[in-house]
Coordinates of C-alpha atoms in Angstrom, one line a residue:
X186 CA 101.1 6.7 35.5
X187 CA 101.5 6.4 39.1
X188 CA 99.6 4.6 41.5
X189 CA 98.6 4.2 44.8
X190 CA 96.1 2.5 47.0
X191 CA 95.1 4.2 50.7
X192 CA 93.3 1.5 53.1
X193 CA 92.0 3.5 56.2
X194 CA 90.5 2.5 59.2
X195 CA 91.8 1.2 63.1
X196 CA 90.0 -2.4 61.9
X197 CA 92.4 -2.2 58.9
X198 CA 95.3 -0.9 60.5
X199 CA 95.5 -3.8 64.1
X200 CA 95.0 -6.8 61.5
X201 CA 91.6 -7.8 63.0
X202 CA 90.1 -7.3 59.9
X203 CA 91.9 -8.5 56.7
X204 CA 92.9 -6.2 53.6
X205 CA 91.4 -7.7 50.6
X206 CA 89.8 -4.6 48.9
X207 CA 93.2 -3.3 48.1
X208 CA 94.6 -6.0 46.8
X209 CA 90.8 -6.7 44.3
X210 CA 92.0 -2.9 43.3
X211 CA 95.6 -3.1 42.6
X212 CA 94.2 -6.5 40.6
X213 CA 92.2 -4.3 38.6
X214 CA 94.7 -1.6 38.2
X215 CA 96.9 -4.0 37.3
X216 CA 94.6 -4.8 34.0
X217 CA 94.0 -1.8 33.3
X218 CA 97.7 -1.0 32.4
X219 CA 98.4 1.4 35.4
X220 CA 101.3 0.9 37.6
X221 CA 100.9 0.9 41.3
X222 CA 103.7 1.7 43.6
X223 CA 102.8 1.6 47.3
X224 CA 100.0 0.3 49.7
X225 CA 99.4 2.2 51.9
X226 CA 97.4 2.2 55.5
X227 CA 96.7 4.2 58.7
X228 CA 93.9 4.5 61.3
X229 CA 91.2 6.4 62.1
X230 CA 93.0 9.6 63.3
X231 CA 92.6 12.4 61.9
X232 CA 95.5 13.7 61.7
X233 CA 97.7 11.0 60.3
X234 CA 95.0 10.9 57.2
X235 CA 95.3 14.2 56.5
X236 CA 99.2 14.0 56.4
X237 CA 99.3 11.1 54.2
X238 CA 96.7 12.3 51.7
X239 CA 99.5 15.1 51.2
X240 CA 101.9 13.0 50.6
X241 CA 100.6 11.0 47.9
X242 CA 99.2 14.1 46.6
X243 CA 103.2 14.8 46.0
X244 CA 104.1 11.9 44.7
X245 CA 102.0 9.9 42.6
X246 CA 99.2 10.6 40.2
X247 CA 96.3 8.9 40.7
X248 CA 95.4 6.9 44.2
X249 CA 92.2 4.3 45.5
X250 CA 91.5 5.5 48.9
X251 CA 88.9 3.5 50.8
X252 CA 87.3 3.2 54.3
X253 CA 85.8 5.5 56.3
X254 CA 83.1 7.3 54.2
X255 CA 79.9 6.2 56.9
X256 CA 78.2 7.9 58.4
X257 CA 79.9 7.8 62.7
X258 CA 82.4 9.5 63.9
X259 CA 85.3 7.8 63.1
X260 CA 84.8 8.2 59.5
X261 CA 87.0 11.0 58.5
X262 CA 87.9 10.1 55.1
X263 CA 85.8 13.5 53.6
X264 CA 86.5 16.2 56.1
X265 CA 90.3 15.0 56.2
X266 CA 90.0 15.0 52.2
X267 CA 89.1 18.7 52.8
X268 CA 91.9 19.5 54.7
X269 CA 94.1 18.3 52.9
X270 CA 92.8 20.3 49.5
X271 CA 92.4 23.0 51.7
X272 CA 88.2 23.9 51.3
X273 CA 85.7 23.1 53.2
X274 CA 82.8 21.0 53.6
X275 CA 79.2 21.3 51.4
X276 CA 76.6 19.1 51.5
X277 CA 76.4 17.7 47.2
X278 CA 73.2 17.1 45.8
X279 CA 74.2 14.0 43.8
X280 CA 75.3 12.4 47.4
X281 CA 72.2 13.9 48.6
X282 CA 69.6 12.6 45.8
X283 CA 71.9 9.6 45.7
X284 CA 70.8 9.0 49.8
X285 CA 67.7 9.7 49.4
X286 CA 66.5 7.4 46.7
X287 CA 69.1 4.9 48.5
X288 CA 66.7 4.6 51.4
X289 CA 63.1 5.5 50.2
X290 CA 63.7 2.6 48.4
X291 CA 64.1 0.5 51.2
X292 CA 61.6 2.0 53.3
X293 CA 63.5 3.8 55.9
X294 CA 64.1 7.0 57.1
X295 CA 66.8 9.5 56.4
X296 CA 68.5 9.9 59.3
X297 CA 70.7 13.1 60.4
X298 CA 73.4 11.0 61.1
X299 CA 73.2 9.4 57.3
X300 CA 72.8 13.1 56.2
X301 CA 76.6 13.3 57.4
X302 CA 77.3 11.0 54.4
X303 CA 76.5 13.4 52.0
X304 CA 78.8 15.9 53.6
X305 CA 81.9 16.4 50.5
X306 CA 85.4 18.6 50.2
X307 CA 84.2 20.9 47.6
X308 CA 84.9 21.0 44.4
X309 CA 84.3 17.2 45.2
X310 CA 83.1 15.2 42.5
X311 CA 80.3 12.9 44.0
X312 CA 80.4 9.4 42.7
X313 CA 77.3 7.3 43.2
X314 CA 77.1 4.4 45.0
X315 CA 73.9 1.7 44.0
X316 CA 74.2 -0.8 46.2
X317 CA 75.1 1.0 49.9
X318 CA 74.3 4.2 51.3
X319 CA 78.0 5.4 51.2
X320 CA 78.4 8.1 48.6
X321 CA 82.2 8.4 47.2
X322 CA 84.3 11.5 46.4
X323 CA 86.4 12.0 43.8
X324 CA 89.2 15.2 43.6
X325 CA 92.5 16.5 43.1
X326 CA 95.4 16.8 46.0
X327 CA 98.3 18.2 45.0
X328 CA 99.4 16.6 41.5
X329 CA 96.8 13.3 42.7
X330 CA 93.0 12.8 41.8
X331 CA 92.0 10.5 44.9
X332 CA 89.2 8.3 44.3
X333 CA 87.4 7.6 47.7
X334 CA 86.1 4.4 48.0
X335 CA 83.6 3.1 50.5
X336 CA 85.8 0.4 52.8
X337 CA 82.6 -2.9 52.0
X338 CA 83.8 -4.6 49.2
X339 CA 81.0 -5.4 47.3
X340 CA 79.8 -1.7 47.7
X341 CA 83.6 -0.9 46.6
X342 CA 83.8 -3.5 43.6
X343 CA 80.5 -1.8 42.4
X344 CA 81.4 1.3 42.4
X345 CA 85.6 1.0 41.0
X346 CA 84.3 -1.1 38.2
X347 CA 81.0 1.8 37.2
X348 CA 82.5 4.8 38.7
X349 CA 86.1 4.7 38.5
X350 CA 88.3 2.5 36.5
X351 CA 86.3 4.2 33.2
X352 CA 87.7 7.6 34.6
X353 CA 90.9 5.9 34.9
X354 CA 91.4 4.8 31.9
X355 CA 90.6 8.7 30.0
X356 CA 93.0 9.7 32.5
X357 CA 95.7 7.9 31.6
X358 CA 94.8 8.2 27.5
X359 CA 97.2 7.0 24.8
X360 CA 100.4 6.4 28.4
X361 CA 98.4 3.7 29.2
X362 CA 100.0 -0.1 29.0
X363 CA 98.0 -3.5 28.1
X364 CA 98.5 -5.4 31.2
X365 CA 98.2 -9.5 31.0
X366 CA 98.7 -12.7 33.0
X367 CA 98.8 -15.9 32.2
X368 CA 97.8 -18.6 35.2
X369 CA 98.8 -21.8 35.3
X370 CA 97.6 -24.0 37.9
X371 CA 100.0 -27.1 39.1
X372 CA 100.1 -29.9 41.0
X373 CA 102.5 -32.7 42.5
X374 CA 105.2 -30.3 42.0
X375 CA 107.4 -28.6 44.2
X376 CA 107.7 -24.3 43.8
X377 CA 111.5 -24.9 43.4
X378 CA 111.2 -27.5 41.4
X379 CA 109.2 -26.1 39.0
X380 CA 111.4 -22.6 39.3
X381 CA 114.4 -25.6 37.9
X382 CA 112.3 -26.9 34.9
X383 CA 111.9 -23.6 34.1
X384 CA 115.8 -22.2 33.9
X385 CA 116.5 -20.2 30.6
X386 CA 112.7 -19.0 30.9
X387 CA 114.2 -15.0 31.0
X388 CA 116.7 -16.1 28.2
X389 CA 113.6 -17.2 25.8
X390 CA 111.4 -14.0 26.9
X391 CA 113.3 -11.3 28.0
X392 CA 109.7 -9.1 28.0
X393 CA 107.6 -11.4 29.8
X394 CA 108.0 -11.4 33.7
X395 CA 107.9 -14.7 35.3
X396 CA 106.5 -15.3 39.2
X397 CA 105.6 -18.5 41.1
X398 CA 103.0 -18.5 44.1
X399 CA 102.3 -21.1 46.2
X400 CA 98.7 -21.4 47.5
X401 CA 99.1 -25.6 49.0
X402 CA 98.6 -27.8 47.8
X403 CA 98.8 -26.1 44.1
X404 CA 101.8 -24.1 42.5
X405 CA 100.9 -21.6 40.0
X406 CA 103.1 -20.3 37.2
X407 CA 102.3 -16.9 36.2
X408 CA 103.2 -15.0 33.0
X409 CA 103.3 -11.3 33.4
X410 CA 103.1 -9.7 29.8
X411 CA 103.1 -5.3 29.5
X412 CA 103.0 -3.3 26.6
X413 CA 101.1 -1.1 24.0
X414 CA 100.9 -3.8 21.6
X415 CA 97.5 -5.9 22.9
X416 CA 98.7 -8.6 19.7
X417 CA 101.9 -8.9 19.8
X418 CA 101.5 -9.4 23.9
X419 CA 99.0 -12.0 23.6
X420 CA 101.2 -14.0 21.2
X421 CA 104.0 -14.0 23.3
X422 CA 102.5 -14.9 26.8
X423 CA 100.6 -17.9 24.3
X424 CA 104.4 -18.9 23.1
X425 CA 105.0 -18.6 26.7
X426 CA 102.5 -20.7 28.0
X427 CA 103.5 -23.7 25.6
X428 CA 106.7 -23.2 26.3
X429 CA 106.1 -24.0 29.8
X430 CA 103.3 -26.3 29.7
X431 CA 106.3 -28.2 27.3
X432 CA 108.3 -29.0 30.5
X433 CA 105.9 -28.8 33.4
X434 CA 103.0 -30.5 32.0
X435 CA 102.8 -33.9 33.8
X436 CA 101.7 -31.8 36.6
X437 CA 99.5 -28.5 35.0
X438 CA 96.4 -29.2 35.1
X439 CA 94.7 -25.4 34.5
X440 CA 96.0 -23.1 31.6
X441 CA 93.6 -20.2 32.5
X442 CA 94.1 -20.3 36.6
X443 CA 90.7 -22.1 37.7
X444 CA 91.2 -24.4 40.3
X445 CA 91.3 -28.1 40.2
X446 CA 87.6 -28.5 40.7
X447 CA 86.6 -26.2 38.4
X448 CA 88.7 -27.7 35.6
X449 CA 86.8 -31.1 36.9
X450 CA 83.5 -30.0 36.1
X451 CA 84.4 -28.7 33.3
X452 CA 86.0 -32.2 31.6
X453 CA 83.2 -33.9 33.2
X454 CA 80.3 -32.0 31.4
X455 CA 82.4 -32.3 28.1
X456 CA 82.5 -35.9 28.6
X457 CA 78.6 -35.2 29.8
X458 CA 79.7 -37.6 33.0
X459 CA 79.0 -37.7 36.2
X460 CA 80.3 -38.6 39.6
X461 CA 79.7 -39.8 43.3
X462 CA 82.6 -39.3 46.1
X463 CA 82.8 -41.7 48.8
X464 CA 85.1 -39.7 52.1
X465 CA 86.9 -41.5 55.1
X466 CA 90.1 -39.7 56.0
X467 CA 88.9 -36.1 53.8
X468 CA 85.8 -36.0 55.8
X469 CA 83.5 -34.3 53.0
X470 CA 86.0 -31.9 51.3
X471 CA 86.4 -33.2 48.0
X472 CA 82.3 -32.9 48.0
X473 CA 83.0 -29.4 49.4
X474 CA 85.6 -28.6 46.6
X475 CA 83.0 -29.7 43.9
X476 CA 79.9 -28.1 45.0
X477 CA 81.3 -24.8 45.5
X478 CA 80.9 -24.7 41.4
X479 CA 77.9 -23.3 40.0
X480 CA 76.2 -25.4 38.1
X481 CA 78.0 -29.1 39.6
X482 CA 74.3 -30.3 40.6
X483 CA 74.4 -31.1 36.2
X484 CA 77.5 -33.6 37.1
X485 CA 77.7 -33.9 41.2
X486 CA 75.3 -36.8 42.3
X487 CA 76.4 -38.4 45.5
X488 CA 78.4 -38.1 48.5
X489 CA 79.1 -39.7 52.0
X490 CA 81.1 -39.6 54.4
X491 CA 82.0 -43.2 55.5
X492 CA 84.1 -43.0 58.6
X493 CA 83.7 -45.7 60.4
X494 CA 83.9 -49.8 58.8
X495 CA 80.3 -50.4 59.4
X496 CA 79.9 -47.1 56.9
X497 CA 82.3 -48.4 54.5
X498 CA 80.1 -52.3 54.7
X499 CA 76.2 -50.7 55.5
X500 CA 76.3 -48.2 52.6
X501 CA 79.1 -48.5 50.4
X502 CA 78.5 -52.1 50.6
X503 CA 82.6 -52.8 51.2
X504 CA 82.9 -56.0 51.4
X505 CA 83.5 -57.1 55.7
X506 CA 86.3 -60.0 54.9
X507 CA 87.9 -57.0 52.7
X508 CA 87.9 -54.4 55.9
X509 CA 89.0 -58.1 58.1
X510 CA 91.8 -59.0 55.9
X511 CA 93.7 -55.5 54.4
X512 CA 91.9 -52.9 56.8
X513 CA 90.6 -49.3 56.6
X514 CA 93.3 -48.1 55.3
X515 CA 93.8 -50.4 52.2
X516 CA 94.0 -49.9 47.9
X517 CA 91.1 -52.7 48.1
X518 CA 88.5 -51.0 50.5
X519 CA 89.6 -47.5 48.0
X520 CA 88.6 -49.6 45.3
X521 CA 85.3 -50.8 47.2
X522 CA 84.4 -47.9 48.4
X523 CA 84.8 -45.8 44.8
X524 CA 82.6 -48.9 43.3
X525 CA 80.3 -48.8 45.8
X526 CA 79.3 -44.9 45.5
X527 CA 79.6 -45.1 41.5
X528 CA 77.1 -48.5 42.4
X529 CA 74.4 -46.8 44.5
X530 CA 74.5 -43.1 42.9
X531 CA 74.6 -44.9 38.8
X532 CA 77.7 -42.0 38.5
X533 CA 79.4 -42.4 35.5
X534 CA 82.6 -41.9 38.0
X535 CA 83.5 -43.2 41.6
X536 CA 86.4 -41.9 43.5
X537 CA 87.3 -41.8 47.3
X538 CA 89.0 -41.9 50.0
X539 CA 90.7 -43.7 53.6
X540 CA 93.7 -42.4 54.6
X541 CA 95.4 -41.4 57.9
X542 CA 95.7 -37.5 58.3
X543 CA 97.0 -37.5 61.7
X544 CA 98.7 -35.9 63.6
X545 CA 98.2 -39.7 66.1
X546 CA 97.0 -42.7 64.5
X547 CA 99.5 -44.3 62.1
X548 CA 102.0 -47.4 62.0
X549 CA 105.1 -48.5 61.4
X550 CA 103.1 -50.5 57.9
X551 CA 100.8 -47.5 57.3
X552 CA 102.5 -44.5 59.1
X553 CA 100.3 -41.1 59.4
X554 CA 100.6 -39.3 55.4
X555 CA 99.5 -42.4 54.3
X556 CA 96.3 -42.8 51.7
X557 CA 93.9 -44.7 49.4
X558 CA 92.1 -43.4 46.9
X559 CA 90.0 -44.9 44.6
X560 CA 89.0 -44.7 41.1
X561 CA 86.0 -46.4 39.6
X562 CA 85.0 -45.4 35.8
X563 CA 82.8 -47.5 33.7
X564 CA 86.2 -49.8 32.3
X565 CA 87.8 -50.6 35.3
X566 CA 88.1 -49.8 39.5
X567 CA 91.1 -49.6 40.5
X568 CA 93.0 -48.6 44.4
X569 CA 96.1 -46.3 44.9
X570 CA 98.6 -46.0 47.3
X571 CA 100.0 -42.7 48.3
X572 CA 102.3 -41.2 51.3
X573 CA 102.0 -37.4 52.0
X574 CA 103.1 -36.3 55.5
X575 CA 103.2 -32.1 55.9
X576 CA 103.1 -32.3 59.7
X577 CA 99.4 -30.8 59.9
X578 CA 95.8 -33.0 59.6
X579 CA 94.5 -29.7 57.6
X580 CA 97.4 -30.2 55.3
X581 CA 97.5 -33.5 54.9
X582 CA 93.0 -33.8 53.9
X583 CA 93.5 -30.8 51.7
X584 CA 96.3 -33.1 49.5
X585 CA 95.0 -36.2 49.5
X586 CA 91.4 -34.7 48.3
X587 CA 93.5 -32.7 45.7
X588 CA 95.1 -36.0 44.7
X589 CA 92.4 -37.8 44.6
X590 CA 90.7 -35.0 41.6
X591 CA 94.4 -35.1 40.2
X592 CA 93.6 -39.0 39.7
X593 CA 90.2 -38.1 38.2
X594 CA 91.2 -35.5 36.0
X595 CA 94.0 -37.6 34.5
X596 CA 91.4 -40.2 33.9
X597 CA 89.0 -37.9 32.4
X598 CA 92.1 -36.5 29.6
X599 CA 92.7 -39.7 29.2
X600 CA 96.6 -39.8 31.1
X601 CA 96.0 -43.0 33.5
X602 CA 98.1 -42.6 36.3
X603 CA 100.9 -45.2 37.0
X604 CA 100.9 -48.4 38.8

């Protein structure tokens, strides 16, 4: 079964709005076992819409289209679909009732402008939108079954799951493939080096596909498995993951694609442990990442952005002698910062960062990209020094923060960083 995705709207065509819908739909279709062969985008132009609907209708089995179902004059999807199919627009009773209920619940009047959204091509089936005003529709144009959904992401996602994917499963029937993706997260190794370490994968796993995604400062390894035997696919994907771990395990922080901060959260929870953070050069980035995880209040106790020397001394208790002798960017300073965060919060673990993110401020002894990270545990406290410089302040801050979390992760899994 061949599938295409069509996004519409001048804001998408011109790039003023990022098209996240197409990426999401493609992922869900692939997970359903349906091949996505093409993504298309057109603006709010009636003739172009009619033309591309006919083109897709001649070459695809199913298509999911987003956008153009609103009440304004530039919302042309229903009208264009009717023209492409050679039918008239009519008021759809189900669409009108769903809209009346939506506005009634919210105690708002249903205007004539909004009623335009109940005009669907004759013969089309209404896809009820329970989280927005615009009903979707499904209909056949040429050989292709189209599913037209609103462009508002949360409405599209709800309708895709509730109304579209179950129909696609029925349409694909016995021809539907099982599709699995295993994602592993790496930190501390580049994409090319990871690729070199996995040389020979195709020989061992010719039935699987290997993919890479560089998402700074991480690298993701993806194993794609596709077929009709779910049990066999799962076994093969598991074997491939073990093979990859054997070669890249020292850099691997996740076997299931979860981000570093979620892995840290799971590890802290399993250890019944808590963490506190003292940040200088990362400016609160570590705290932001950790607290982005639902449930982080169970293990995250304290964050202090102690940017100045005075804050390091007065808030965290860093020794003035350490600052005077070693400077703000030093392993000993980072160690005392982590100890201070742990002490004043009562957390099991304390981590800290102090460094030079750039683009200026470096010296011959401590060039831009220098970061000192402190880790305080119930057994010991230590400061580490690392050197990264990616030429951009934000990139340096991100890799500093990720390295600090990776130090904590290694401690939690019993892989203490080498001196």
